[in-house]
Coordinates of C-alpha atoms in Angstrom, one line a residue:
Chain A
X1 CA -37.5 79.7 54.9
X2 CA -38.9 76.7 56.9
X3 CA -42.4 75.3 56.5
X4 CA -44.2 72.4 58.1
X5 CA -44.4 69.2 56.1
X6 CA -48.2 69.3 56.3
X7 CA -48.3 72.8 55.0
X8 CA -46.0 71.9 52.0
X9 CA -48.2 68.9 51.2
X10 CA -51.5 70.7 51.3
X11 CA -50.1 73.6 49.3
X12 CA -48.9 71.4 46.5
X13 CA -52.1 69.2 46.7
X14 CA -54.3 72.3 46.4
X15 CA -52.3 73.6 43.3
X16 CA -52.9 70.2 41.6
X17 CA -56.5 69.8 42.8
X18 CA -57.5 73.2 41.3
X19 CA -56.2 72.0 37.9
X20 CA -58.3 68.8 38.1
X21 CA -55.3 66.5 38.5
X22 CA -56.1 62.9 39.5
X23 CA -55.1 61.9 43.1
X24 CA -53.2 65.1 43.9
X25 CA -52.2 64.0 47.4
X26 CA -50.1 61.1 46.1
X27 CA -48.1 63.5 44.0
X28 CA -47.8 66.1 46.8
X29 CA -46.6 63.5 49.3
X30 CA -44.1 62.1 46.8
X31 CA -42.4 65.5 46.2
X32 CA -42.3 66.3 49.9
X33 CA -40.8 62.9 50.7
X34 CA -38.1 63.5 48.1
X35 CA -37.4 66.8 49.7
X36 CA -37.3 65.3 53.2
X37 CA -35.0 62.4 52.1
X38 CA -32.6 64.9 50.6
X39 CA -33.3 64.2 47.0
X40 CA -33.7 68.0 46.4
X41 CA -33.3 67.7 42.7
X42 CA -36.4 65.5 42.6
X43 CA -38.2 67.4 45.3
X44 CA -40.5 70.5 45.5
X45 CA -38.8 72.3 42.6
X46 CA -40.2 69.7 40.3
X47 CA -43.7 70.9 41.0
X48 CA -43.1 73.8 38.7
X49 CA -42.3 71.9 35.5
X50 CA -45.2 69.4 36.3
X51 CA -47.8 72.2 36.7
X52 CA -46.4 74.0 33.7
X53 CA -46.8 70.9 31.5
X54 CA -50.4 70.4 32.8
X55 CA -51.2 74.0 32.1
X56 CA -49.7 73.8 28.6
X57 CA -51.3 70.4 27.9
X58 CA -48.1 68.5 27.4
X59 CA -48.9 66.3 30.4
X60 CA -52.3 64.6 31.1
X61 CA -54.3 65.4 34.2
X62 CA -55.6 61.8 34.5
X63 CA -53.7 58.6 34.0
X64 CA -54.2 56.7 30.7
X65 CA -52.1 53.6 30.4
X66 CA -52.1 51.5 27.2
X67 CA -50.8 48.0 27.5
X68 CA -48.5 47.5 24.5
X69 CA -47.2 44.0 25.1
X70 CA -47.0 41.1 27.5
X71 CA -44.4 38.4 27.3
X72 CA -43.5 35.8 29.8
X73 CA -43.9 37.6 33.1
X74 CA -43.2 41.1 31.8
X75 CA -45.4 44.0 30.7
X76 CA -44.8 47.2 28.7
X77 CA -47.1 50.2 28.9
X78 CA -47.3 53.4 27.0
X79 CA -48.3 56.1 29.5
X80 CA -49.5 58.6 26.9
X81 CA -47.9 61.6 28.7
X82 CA -49.6 60.7 32.1
X83 CA -48.1 61.9 35.3
X84 CA -45.1 59.6 36.0
X85 CA -45.5 59.6 39.8
X86 CA -49.1 58.4 39.5
X87 CA -48.3 55.8 36.9
X88 CA -45.6 54.2 38.9
X89 CA -47.4 54.6 42.2
X90 CA -50.3 52.5 40.7
X91 CA -48.0 50.0 39.0
X92 CA -46.1 49.3 42.2
X93 CA -49.3 48.8 44.3
X94 CA -49.3 44.9 44.0
X95 CA -47.6 43.9 40.7
X96 CA -47.7 40.3 39.5
X97 CA -45.0 40.8 36.8
X98 CA -41.3 40.4 37.2
X99 CA -40.5 43.2 34.7
X100 CA -42.5 46.4 34.2
X101 CA -41.5 48.8 31.5
X102 CA -43.1 52.2 30.7
X103 CA -42.6 54.8 28.1
X104 CA -43.9 58.3 27.6
X105 CA -44.7 59.1 31.2
X106 CA -43.7 62.5 32.7
X107 CA -41.0 62.8 35.4
X108 CA -41.5 60.0 37.9
X109 CA -39.9 61.6 40.9
X110 CA -37.2 59.6 42.8
X111 CA -36.8 56.0 41.9
X112 CA -36.1 54.8 45.5
X113 CA -39.7 55.5 46.3
X114 CA -40.8 52.6 44.0
X115 CA -38.1 50.1 44.7
X116 CA -38.6 50.6 48.5
X117 CA -42.4 50.1 47.9
X118 CA -41.8 46.8 46.2
X119 CA -39.4 45.7 49.0
X120 CA -42.0 46.7 51.6
X121 CA -45.1 45.4 49.9
X122 CA -43.8 42.2 48.3
X123 CA -40.7 41.6 50.4
X124 CA -38.7 41.3 47.1
X125 CA -35.6 43.1 45.8
X126 CA -36.1 45.5 42.9
X127 CA -33.9 47.3 40.4
X128 CA -35.2 50.4 38.6
X129 CA -33.4 52.3 35.8
X130 CA -34.6 55.2 33.6
X131 CA -33.5 57.9 31.3
X132 CA -34.1 61.6 30.8
X133 CA -32.9 64.6 28.8
X134 CA -29.1 64.5 28.1
X135 CA -26.9 66.2 30.8
X136 CA -23.7 64.2 30.7
X137 CA -20.9 64.5 28.1
X138 CA -18.6 61.9 26.7
X139 CA -15.3 62.6 28.5
X140 CA -13.1 64.9 26.4
X141 CA -16.1 66.4 24.6
X142 CA -18.6 69.1 25.3
X143 CA -21.8 67.9 23.8
X144 CA -24.4 66.5 26.3
X145 CA -25.3 63.0 25.1
X146 CA -26.8 61.0 27.9
X147 CA -29.0 61.5 30.9
X148 CA -27.5 61.2 34.4
X149 CA -29.0 57.7 34.3
X150 CA -30.9 57.3 37.6
X151 CA -30.7 53.9 39.2
X152 CA -32.3 52.4 42.3
X153 CA -31.9 49.1 44.0
X154 CA -33.8 48.0 47.1
X155 CA -33.1 44.9 49.2
X156 CA -35.6 43.8 51.8
X157 CA -33.7 42.8 54.8
X158 CA -34.9 43.5 58.4
X159 CA -34.0 47.0 57.4
X160 CA -34.7 47.8 53.7
X161 CA -31.5 48.9 52.0
X162 CA -32.3 51.4 49.2
X163 CA -29.7 52.7 46.8
X164 CA -31.0 55.7 44.9
X165 CA -28.5 57.6 42.7
X166 CA -27.5 58.8 39.3
X167 CA -24.4 57.8 37.5
X168 CA -23.1 61.4 37.3
X169 CA -20.9 62.5 40.2
X170 CA -23.1 65.5 41.0
X171 CA -26.6 66.7 40.1
X172 CA -27.1 69.7 37.9
X173 CA -28.9 71.3 41.0
X174 CA -25.6 71.2 42.9
X175 CA -24.0 73.4 40.2
X176 CA -26.8 75.9 40.4
X177 CA -26.4 75.9 44.2
X178 CA -22.7 76.5 43.9
X179 CA -23.3 79.4 41.6
X180 CA -25.8 81.0 44.0
X181 CA -23.4 80.6 46.9
X182 CA -20.4 81.8 44.8
X183 CA -18.6 78.5 45.4
X184 CA -16.4 76.3 43.2
X185 CA -17.5 72.8 42.0
X186 CA -15.3 69.9 43.0
X187 CA -12.5 69.1 40.5
X188 CA -13.2 66.5 37.8
X189 CA -17.0 66.4 37.6
X190 CA -18.0 69.0 35.1
X191 CA -16.6 70.4 31.8
X192 CA -16.9 73.8 30.1
X193 CA -18.1 74.5 26.5
X194 CA -14.8 73.2 25.1
X195 CA -15.0 69.9 27.0
X196 CA -12.2 70.9 29.4
X197 CA -12.7 70.1 33.2
X198 CA -13.8 73.2 35.0
X199 CA -14.6 74.1 38.7
X200 CA -16.5 77.2 37.7
X201 CA -20.3 76.8 38.0
X202 CA -21.0 79.3 35.2
X203 CA -18.7 77.5 32.8
X204 CA -20.1 74.2 33.8
X205 CA -23.6 75.3 33.0
X206 CA -22.5 76.0 29.4
X207 CA -20.8 72.6 29.3
X208 CA -22.0 69.5 31.0
X209 CA -21.5 66.8 33.6
X210 CA -19.0 64.0 33.4
X211 CA -20.0 60.4 34.0
X212 CA -18.7 58.7 37.1
X213 CA -15.5 56.7 36.4
X214 CA -14.5 58.3 33.1
X215 CA -15.0 56.3 29.9
X216 CA -15.9 53.2 32.0
X217 CA -18.8 55.0 33.6
X218 CA -19.7 56.5 30.2
X219 CA -20.0 53.1 28.6
X220 CA -22.0 51.8 31.5
X221 CA -24.4 54.8 31.1
X222 CA -24.9 54.5 27.3
X223 CA -25.5 50.7 27.7
X224 CA -28.2 51.4 30.3
X225 CA -29.8 54.0 28.1
X226 CA -29.8 51.6 25.2
X227 CA -31.4 48.9 27.5
X228 CA -34.1 51.3 28.6
X229 CA -34.9 52.1 25.0
X230 CA -34.6 48.5 23.8
X231 CA -37.2 47.4 26.4
X232 CA -39.6 50.3 26.3
X233 CA -39.3 51.7 22.8
X234 CA -38.5 55.1 24.3
X235 CA -36.3 57.8 22.9
X236 CA -32.8 57.8 24.2
X237 CA -29.7 60.1 24.5
X238 CA -30.1 63.3 22.5
X239 CA -33.6 62.4 21.3
X240 CA -35.1 62.6 24.8
X241 CA -37.3 65.7 25.6
X242 CA -40.1 66.8 27.8
X243 CA -38.8 65.6 31.2
X244 CA -37.4 68.7 32.8
X245 CA -38.4 71.1 30.0
X246 CA -42.2 70.4 29.9
X247 CA -43.0 72.7 27.0
X248 CA -42.8 69.4 25.1
X249 CA -44.4 66.1 25.9
X250 CA -42.1 63.4 27.5
X251 CA -40.8 60.6 25.4
X252 CA -38.4 58.8 27.8
X253 CA -38.7 55.4 29.4
X254 CA -37.9 53.4 32.5
X255 CA -38.2 49.8 33.7
X256 CA -38.3 47.9 37.0
X257 CA -37.1 44.4 37.6
X258 CA -38.7 42.6 40.5
X259 CA -36.4 39.8 41.8
X260 CA -37.4 36.7 43.7
X261 CA -36.5 35.9 47.3
X262 CA -34.3 32.9 46.6
X263 CA -31.9 32.6 49.5
X264 CA -32.9 35.9 51.1
X265 CA -29.6 36.0 52.9
X266 CA -29.1 39.2 54.8
X267 CA -26.1 38.3 56.8
X268 CA -24.2 40.7 54.6
X269 CA -25.8 43.7 56.4
X270 CA -23.7 43.0 59.5
X271 CA -20.6 42.3 57.4
X272 CA -20.9 45.7 55.7
X273 CA -21.8 47.5 58.9
X274 CA -18.3 46.9 60.1
X275 CA -17.0 49.2 57.4
X276 CA -19.7 51.8 56.6
X277 CA -21.5 54.1 59.0
X278 CA -24.6 54.2 56.9
X279 CA -25.9 51.6 54.5
X280 CA -27.7 53.0 51.4
X281 CA -31.0 54.5 52.4
X282 CA -30.3 54.6 56.1
X283 CA -29.4 58.2 56.2
X284 CA -32.4 59.1 54.1
X285 CA -34.7 57.2 56.5
X286 CA -33.5 59.3 59.3
X287 CA -34.0 62.5 57.4
X288 CA -37.5 61.5 56.6
X289 CA -38.4 61.9 60.3
X290 CA -38.2 65.7 60.2
X291 CA -41.5 67.7 60.4
X292 CA -40.2 70.8 58.7
X293 CA -38.6 71.4 55.3
X294 CA -36.4 74.2 54.0
X295 CA -37.9 75.8 51.0
X296 CA -36.5 78.6 48.8
X297 CA -38.6 81.7 49.4
X298 CA -38.8 82.4 45.6
X299 CA -40.2 78.8 45.1
X300 CA -42.7 79.2 47.9
X301 CA -44.0 82.5 46.4
X302 CA -44.5 80.8 43.0
X303 CA -46.4 78.0 44.8
X304 CA -48.7 80.6 46.5
X305 CA -49.4 82.3 43.1
X306 CA -50.0 78.9 41.4
X307 CA -52.5 78.1 44.2
X308 CA -54.3 81.4 43.9
X309 CA -54.4 81.7 40.1
X310 CA -55.6 78.8 38.1
X311 CA -54.5 80.6 34.9
X312 CA -50.9 81.2 35.7
X313 CA -49.0 83.2 33.1
X314 CA -46.0 80.9 32.4
X315 CA -44.2 83.2 29.9
X316 CA -44.4 86.2 32.3
X317 CA -43.9 84.6 35.7
X318 CA -41.3 81.8 35.5
Chain B
X1 CA 6.2 35.7 22.7
X2 CA 3.4 35.0 20.2
X3 CA 1.7 31.7 19.8
X4 CA -1.1 30.5 17.6
X5 CA -4.6 30.5 19.0
X6 CA -4.9 26.8 18.2
X7 CA -1.7 26.0 20.1
X8 CA -2.8 27.9 23.2
X9 CA -6.1 26.1 23.2
X10 CA -4.6 22.6 22.8
X11 CA -1.9 23.3 25.4
X12 CA -4.5 24.4 28.0
X13 CA -6.9 21.6 27.0
X14 CA -4.1 19.0 27.4
X15 CA -3.1 20.3 30.9
X16 CA -6.8 20.0 32.0
X17 CA -7.4 16.7 30.3
X18 CA -4.4 15.0 32.0
X19 CA -6.0 16.0 35.3
X20 CA -9.3 14.4 34.4
X21 CA -11.2 17.7 34.1
X22 CA -14.6 17.5 32.5
X23 CA -15.0 19.1 29.1
X24 CA -11.5 20.7 29.0
X25 CA -11.9 22.2 25.6
X26 CA -14.8 24.5 26.7
X27 CA -12.5 25.8 29.5
X28 CA -9.5 26.2 27.2
X29 CA -11.6 28.0 24.5
X30 CA -13.0 30.4 27.2
X31 CA -9.6 31.5 28.5
X32 CA -8.3 32.0 25.0
X33 CA -11.3 34.0 24.0
X34 CA -10.9 36.2 27.1
X35 CA -7.3 36.7 26.0
X36 CA -8.2 37.5 22.4
X37 CA -11.0 39.9 23.5
X38 CA -8.5 41.9 25.6
X39 CA -9.8 40.7 29.0
X40 CA -6.3 39.8 30.0
X41 CA -7.1 39.7 33.7
X42 CA -9.6 36.9 32.9
X43 CA -7.4 35.2 30.3
X44 CA -4.6 32.6 30.2
X45 CA -3.1 33.7 33.5
X46 CA -6.2 32.3 35.2
X47 CA -5.3 28.8 34.1
X48 CA -2.7 28.7 36.9
X49 CA -5.0 29.3 39.9
X50 CA -7.6 26.9 38.3
X51 CA -5.1 24.0 37.9
X52 CA -3.6 24.7 41.3
X53 CA -7.1 24.4 42.9
X54 CA -7.7 21.2 41.0
X55 CA -4.4 19.8 42.1
X56 CA -5.0 20.9 45.7
X57 CA -8.6 19.5 45.7
X58 CA -10.2 22.9 46.4
X59 CA -11.9 22.8 43.0
X60 CA -13.9 19.8 41.6
X61 CA -12.9 18.2 38.3
X62 CA -16.4 17.4 37.4
X63 CA -19.5 19.6 37.7
X64 CA -21.9 18.9 40.6
X65 CA -24.8 21.3 40.8
X66 CA -27.3 21.1 43.7
X67 CA -30.6 22.9 43.1
X68 CA -31.3 24.8 46.3
X69 CA -34.5 26.6 45.5
X70 CA -37.0 27.4 42.7
X71 CA -39.4 30.3 43.0
X72 CA -41.5 31.8 40.2
X73 CA -39.3 31.7 37.2
X74 CA -36.0 31.7 39.1
X75 CA -33.5 29.1 40.3
X76 CA -30.6 29.0 42.7
X77 CA -27.8 26.4 42.6
X78 CA -25.0 25.5 44.9
X79 CA -22.0 24.6 42.6
X80 CA -20.2 22.7 45.3
X81 CA -16.8 24.1 44.2
X82 CA -17.3 23.0 40.5
X83 CA -15.4 24.9 37.8
X84 CA -17.3 28.1 37.2
X85 CA -16.7 28.2 33.5
X86 CA -18.3 24.8 33.0
X87 CA -21.2 25.6 35.3
X88 CA -22.2 28.8 33.5
X89 CA -21.5 27.4 30.1
X90 CA -24.1 24.6 30.8
X91 CA -26.5 26.9 32.5
X92 CA -26.6 29.3 29.5
X93 CA -27.1 26.6 27.0
X94 CA -30.9 27.0 26.8
X95 CA -32.2 28.3 30.0
X96 CA -35.9 28.5 30.7
X97 CA -35.6 30.7 33.8
X98 CA -35.5 34.5 34.0
X99 CA -33.1 34.5 36.9
X100 CA -30.3 32.1 37.5
X101 CA -28.2 32.4 40.7
X102 CA -25.2 30.3 41.7
X103 CA -23.0 30.2 44.7
X104 CA -19.7 28.4 45.5
X105 CA -18.5 27.9 41.9
X106 CA -14.8 28.7 41.1
X107 CA -13.8 31.7 38.9
X108 CA -16.3 31.9 36.0
X109 CA -14.1 33.7 33.5
X110 CA -15.4 36.8 31.8
X111 CA -19.1 37.6 32.3
X112 CA -19.6 38.9 28.7
X113 CA -19.2 35.4 27.4
X114 CA -22.5 34.3 29.1
X115 CA -24.6 37.4 28.5
X116 CA -23.5 37.4 24.8
X117 CA -24.4 33.7 24.7
X118 CA -28.0 34.5 26.0
X119 CA -28.3 37.3 23.5
X120 CA -27.2 35.0 20.6
X121 CA -29.1 31.9 21.6
X122 CA -32.3 33.3 23.0
X123 CA -32.3 36.8 21.4
X124 CA -32.9 38.3 24.8
X125 CA -31.0 40.9 26.8
X126 CA -29.1 39.7 29.9
X127 CA -27.5 41.3 32.9
X128 CA -24.9 39.4 35.0
X129 CA -23.3 40.5 38.3
X130 CA -20.9 38.7 40.6
X131 CA -18.5 39.1 43.4
X132 CA -15.0 38.0 44.3
X133 CA -12.3 38.6 46.8
X134 CA -12.0 42.2 48.1
X135 CA -9.8 44.4 46.1
X136 CA -11.4 47.9 46.4
X137 CA -11.3 50.2 49.4
X138 CA -13.8 52.6 50.8
X139 CA -12.4 56.0 49.6
X140 CA -10.2 57.6 52.3
X141 CA -9.4 54.2 53.9
X142 CA -6.8 51.5 53.1
X143 CA -8.7 48.3 54.0
X144 CA -9.9 46.3 50.9
X145 CA -13.6 45.7 51.5
X146 CA -15.3 44.9 48.2
X147 CA -14.6 43.0 45.0
X148 CA -14.1 45.0 41.7
X149 CA -17.8 44.0 41.1
X150 CA -17.8 42.6 37.6
X151 CA -20.9 43.4 35.6
X152 CA -22.0 42.5 32.1
X153 CA -25.0 43.6 30.0
X154 CA -25.8 42.2 26.5
X155 CA -28.5 43.7 24.2
X156 CA -29.4 41.6 21.1
X157 CA -29.7 44.1 18.3
X158 CA -28.6 43.3 14.7
X159 CA -25.2 43.6 16.3
X160 CA -25.1 42.4 19.9
X161 CA -23.9 45.1 22.3
X162 CA -22.0 43.6 25.2
X163 CA -20.8 45.7 28.1
X164 CA -18.3 43.8 30.2
X165 CA -16.5 45.6 33.0
X166 CA -15.7 46.0 36.6
X167 CA -16.7 48.9 38.8
X168 CA -13.1 49.7 39.7
X169 CA -11.3 52.1 37.3
X170 CA -8.4 49.7 36.6
X171 CA -7.8 46.0 37.1
X172 CA -5.2 44.8 39.5
X173 CA -3.4 43.3 36.5
X174 CA -2.8 46.8 35.2
X175 CA -0.9 47.7 38.4
X176 CA 1.3 44.7 38.1
X177 CA 1.9 45.6 34.4
X178 CA 2.9 49.2 35.4
X179 CA 5.3 47.8 38.0
X180 CA 7.0 45.6 35.5
X181 CA 7.3 48.4 33.0
X182 CA 8.5 50.9 35.6
X183 CA 5.5 53.2 34.8
X184 CA 3.2 55.2 37.0
X185 CA -0.5 54.4 37.5
X186 CA -3.0 57.2 36.5
X187 CA -3.9 59.6 39.3
X188 CA -6.9 58.8 41.4
X189 CA -7.5 55.1 41.0
X190 CA -5.3 53.5 43.7
X191 CA -4.4 54.2 47.3
X192 CA -1.4 53.3 49.4
X193 CA -1.4 51.5 52.8
X194 CA -2.5 54.6 54.5
X195 CA -5.5 55.2 52.2
X196 CA -3.8 58.1 50.4
X197 CA -4.0 58.3 46.6
X198 CA -0.9 57.0 44.9
X199 CA 0.5 56.6 41.4
X200 CA 3.3 54.3 42.5
X201 CA 2.5 50.6 41.6
X202 CA 4.5 49.2 44.6
X203 CA 2.6 51.4 47.0
X204 CA -0.7 50.6 45.3
X205 CA -0.1 46.9 45.7
X206 CA 0.2 47.4 49.5
X207 CA -3.0 49.5 49.5
X208 CA -5.9 48.9 47.1
X209 CA -8.1 50.1 44.3
X210 CA -10.6 52.9 44.5
X211 CA -14.2 52.4 43.2
X212 CA -15.3 54.4 40.1
X213 CA -17.0 57.6 41.1
X214 CA -15.8 57.9 44.7
X215 CA -18.4 57.3 47.4
X216 CA -21.2 57.0 44.8
X217 CA -19.5 54.2 43.1
X218 CA -18.6 52.7 46.5
X219 CA -22.2 52.6 47.5
X220 CA -23.3 51.1 44.2
X221 CA -20.7 48.4 44.6
X222 CA -21.6 47.4 48.2
X223 CA -25.3 47.4 47.2
X224 CA -24.5 45.0 44.3
X225 CA -22.4 42.8 46.6
X226 CA -25.3 42.7 49.0
X227 CA -27.7 41.8 46.2
X228 CA -25.5 39.0 45.1
X229 CA -25.3 37.6 48.6
X230 CA -29.0 38.1 49.2
X231 CA -30.0 36.2 46.1
X232 CA -27.4 33.4 46.3
X233 CA -26.6 33.0 50.0
X234 CA -22.9 33.5 49.1
X235 CA -20.2 35.2 51.1
X236 CA -19.6 38.9 50.5
X237 CA -17.0 41.6 51.0
X238 CA -14.2 40.5 53.3
X239 CA -15.7 37.0 53.8
X240 CA -15.0 36.0 50.1
X241 CA -12.2 33.6 49.5
X242 CA -11.0 31.0 47.0
X243 CA -11.5 32.9 43.7
X244 CA -8.0 34.1 42.8
X245 CA -6.2 32.4 45.7
X246 CA -7.3 28.8 45.2
X247 CA -5.6 27.3 48.2
X248 CA -9.1 27.6 49.6
X249 CA -12.5 26.6 48.1
X250 CA -14.6 29.4 46.6
X251 CA -17.6 30.8 48.5
X252 CA -18.6 33.7 46.2
X253 CA -21.8 34.1 44.1
X254 CA -23.2 35.5 40.9
X255 CA -26.6 35.8 39.2
X256 CA -27.9 36.4 35.7
X257 CA -31.2 38.2 34.8
X258 CA -32.6 37.3 31.4
X259 CA -34.9 40.0 30.2
X260 CA -37.8 39.7 27.8
X261 CA -38.0 41.1 24.3
X262 CA -40.7 43.6 24.9
X263 CA -40.4 46.4 22.4
X264 CA -36.9 45.2 21.1
X265 CA -36.3 48.7 19.8
X266 CA -32.7 49.0 18.5
X267 CA -33.0 52.5 16.8
X268 CA -30.8 53.6 19.7
X269 CA -27.7 52.0 18.1
X270 CA -27.7 54.5 15.3
X271 CA -28.4 57.4 17.7
X272 CA -25.4 56.4 19.9
X273 CA -23.2 55.7 16.8
X274 CA -23.1 59.5 16.1
X275 CA -21.2 60.1 19.3
X276 CA -19.1 57.0 20.0
X277 CA -16.6 55.2 17.7
X278 CA -17.2 51.9 19.3
X279 CA -20.3 50.6 21.1
X280 CA -19.6 48.3 24.0
X281 CA -18.3 44.9 22.7
X282 CA -17.5 46.1 19.2
X283 CA -13.8 46.6 19.7
X284 CA -13.6 43.2 21.5
X285 CA -15.4 41.5 18.5
X286 CA -12.7 42.9 16.2
X287 CA -9.9 41.7 18.5
X288 CA -11.4 38.2 18.5
X289 CA -10.5 37.8 14.8
X290 CA -6.8 37.5 15.5
X291 CA -5.2 34.1 15.1
X292 CA -2.2 34.7 17.4
X293 CA -1.9 35.8 21.0
X294 CA 0.8 37.4 23.0
X295 CA 1.8 35.3 26.0
X296 CA 4.2 36.0 28.7
X297 CA 7.2 33.7 28.3
X298 CA 7.2 32.8 32.0
X299 CA 3.5 31.9 31.8
X300 CA 4.1 29.8 28.7
X301 CA 6.9 27.9 30.4
X302 CA 4.7 27.1 33.4
X303 CA 2.1 25.8 31.0
X304 CA 4.6 23.5 29.3
X305 CA 5.7 22.2 32.8
X306 CA 2.0 21.7 33.9
X307 CA 1.4 19.8 30.7
X308 CA 4.4 17.5 31.2
X309 CA 4.1 16.9 34.9
X310 CA 0.8 15.7 36.3
X311 CA 2.2 16.1 39.8
X312 CA 3.3 19.7 39.6
X313 CA 5.0 20.9 42.8
X314 CA 3.0 24.1 43.6
X315 CA 5.0 25.2 46.6
X316 CA 8.3 25.0 44.7
X317 CA 7.3 26.2 41.3
X318 CA 4.8 29.0 41.5

C-alpha cells in the first residue's frame, strides 16, 4: 500500500512520542528518508526492533553519552544503549573533531545520512564505518562471522557525492523479498548451511551471505571490523548482539573520519560523468523527491497497533 | 632462478647509484621487501619502469617536495615527479599530521610498507589509498576507467595487522603469468574487448579487469578515486598517466590517514583467530623471513645490463 510521506512520519513520531522517546521527529524523519532513498533495509521496518528494544528496556529513551577519551583531535563516546540515530544526529550537528568514535549505541540508521550532513554543514569529506551482528561467512564455510560492514563516503562537490553501501553483495532483506516473491537469488552471493553457493532463498536464510570479492573482500571486511573495535572498544564479529535483535542491548561500534578540504578538487566529477550515468548518491537524491512511500500492509498494521497500544505485547504480536 | 636477498638489493642499489639517485638503498630494500612479501606486482619488475623514467627524465633523481597547503592537522604536497618510494619513506619517518596527501610522485611501491611503518613507529592505525593508470572496467563494458585502487590498513596490536590489497580481484601480473604458463584465468574477474567475461589471458589483456563485487565494488572504487583527486588535486580515472608507463611524468595521487589510539582494544585479534588461519599481513610477515628470492632470468639479465651500462638503450632493449 502507498501512504503519504507526512503520514508515515507522524505515525512513527507518535509511536515514539507515546513511549517518551527524546526528539521523536528526528528518528521518524530518518527512517522515512531511508525508505525514500531506497535503503529499505534501514527504513521503516527498523522501527519495529527499535520500539521493541525501548519497550523491553534494552534501549534508552533519552540519550546519555559518556565521553571515554579525547586524544589529539579525536573523541570516543560510550552511548550507554542510547538510540543510535539521535546520538549521531547530535554528534554531526557541528563537530570540531576529525575523528568521532561511538560504542554501544542502538542501530544508527543509514550511514549516508551522517556523512552527507558533514559534507553539507562543514563542506568537508567524511568516511563512516560500523559493524553489526554477523551475517557474512568466510567463503567456503557456513558460519556467519562478520557483519555486512556498512561504509559511507561523502565528498562535497557542487553536488555532494555520497556512497552508502555494505560490503556484502546483497542485503538480507533482498533474500526475504526473493522468498516472498518465489524468486531465485543471483548466483554467487549466498551460501547454504553447508557453505555451498545457493540461489534458493530458504537455503540462504539457513546459511549466510558471502563478502564482495571472495577472500579479498572477506579480509577487507574483517580488517574494518577490527579497526572499528580497536578504535571504539566495541564487540566485533560473533560477539556483536542487540542491533537487529533488540531483546539484548547493543554492543557494536562505529566511527567517522572528517577529512580536511585540502585541494578540494572536483574536476573528477566531470571526468567520471563520461562513464557513469549516476554518481554515488545521485539516484538516491532523485528518489528522495517522492511524496509517497510503498509500505508493506502488515508493517503498517503493526504501526497502527503500536500507536494505539502503549503496552504492546511483543511475544504475541510480532 | 634464485638469488640471495643481499645480492638482489645490491644489484638494484648499484643500478640506481650509478644514475645519481638519492638514497638508492631505501628504494632497493623496498622492492626486495615487496618481492619477499609476495607483492610481486610491486616488486623487482618495477625497477625497470623506474630506471626508464629516470633515464628519460620523467622522474627526478632527487626528492623535491613542495608544500601546497596546510589545514587543521593535514598537509598536501606536490612531489614534482620525485621517486614515490623516497617521498613516502621520508613522510612516514615521524609525521605530526593526521592526514598526509601527495600528488605527482612516481610509483610508491606497496602501501602496506607505509601503514606498517606508522603502526610500528607511532603505534597508531593508518589507512592509505591511492590511484594509478586505469586497469578496471565498469561491469558490462570494455573501456578501462579506474585504477585497481590500492588500499592498505594497519592496526597496531601486539602483532601489527596489515591489509594491503587492490579492489580488483586479480592483478594484471597474474594475467601475464597465466598467459606464460598457458593457463586459464578464474571465471568472472576479467573481460574481453567487447566487455564479456573471459577466462582467456590473451583476450583479457585486450579487455580489462573487473572490480571486486560487481557494480558495488565499481562504485566504491570510483568514490575512492574521486576522494584521492579531491584531497590531492591529482588526475583520476582515464586522466592518470606515468605510473607504470614512465615515458610520461606521473600525475596520480595518494593520501594517508593516521588515526588516534582511542580505546586501542585488540581483543578482536583472538576473536578473529578462531575463524581465520592468517590475519592480514601475517602470511606476508612469514614470507619476509626468506633469504632468497625467485627472479625471472630475463629480468635478472636486464638488471645486469642496467648496472653495466649507464646509457641503456630503452627503445632497443626493453
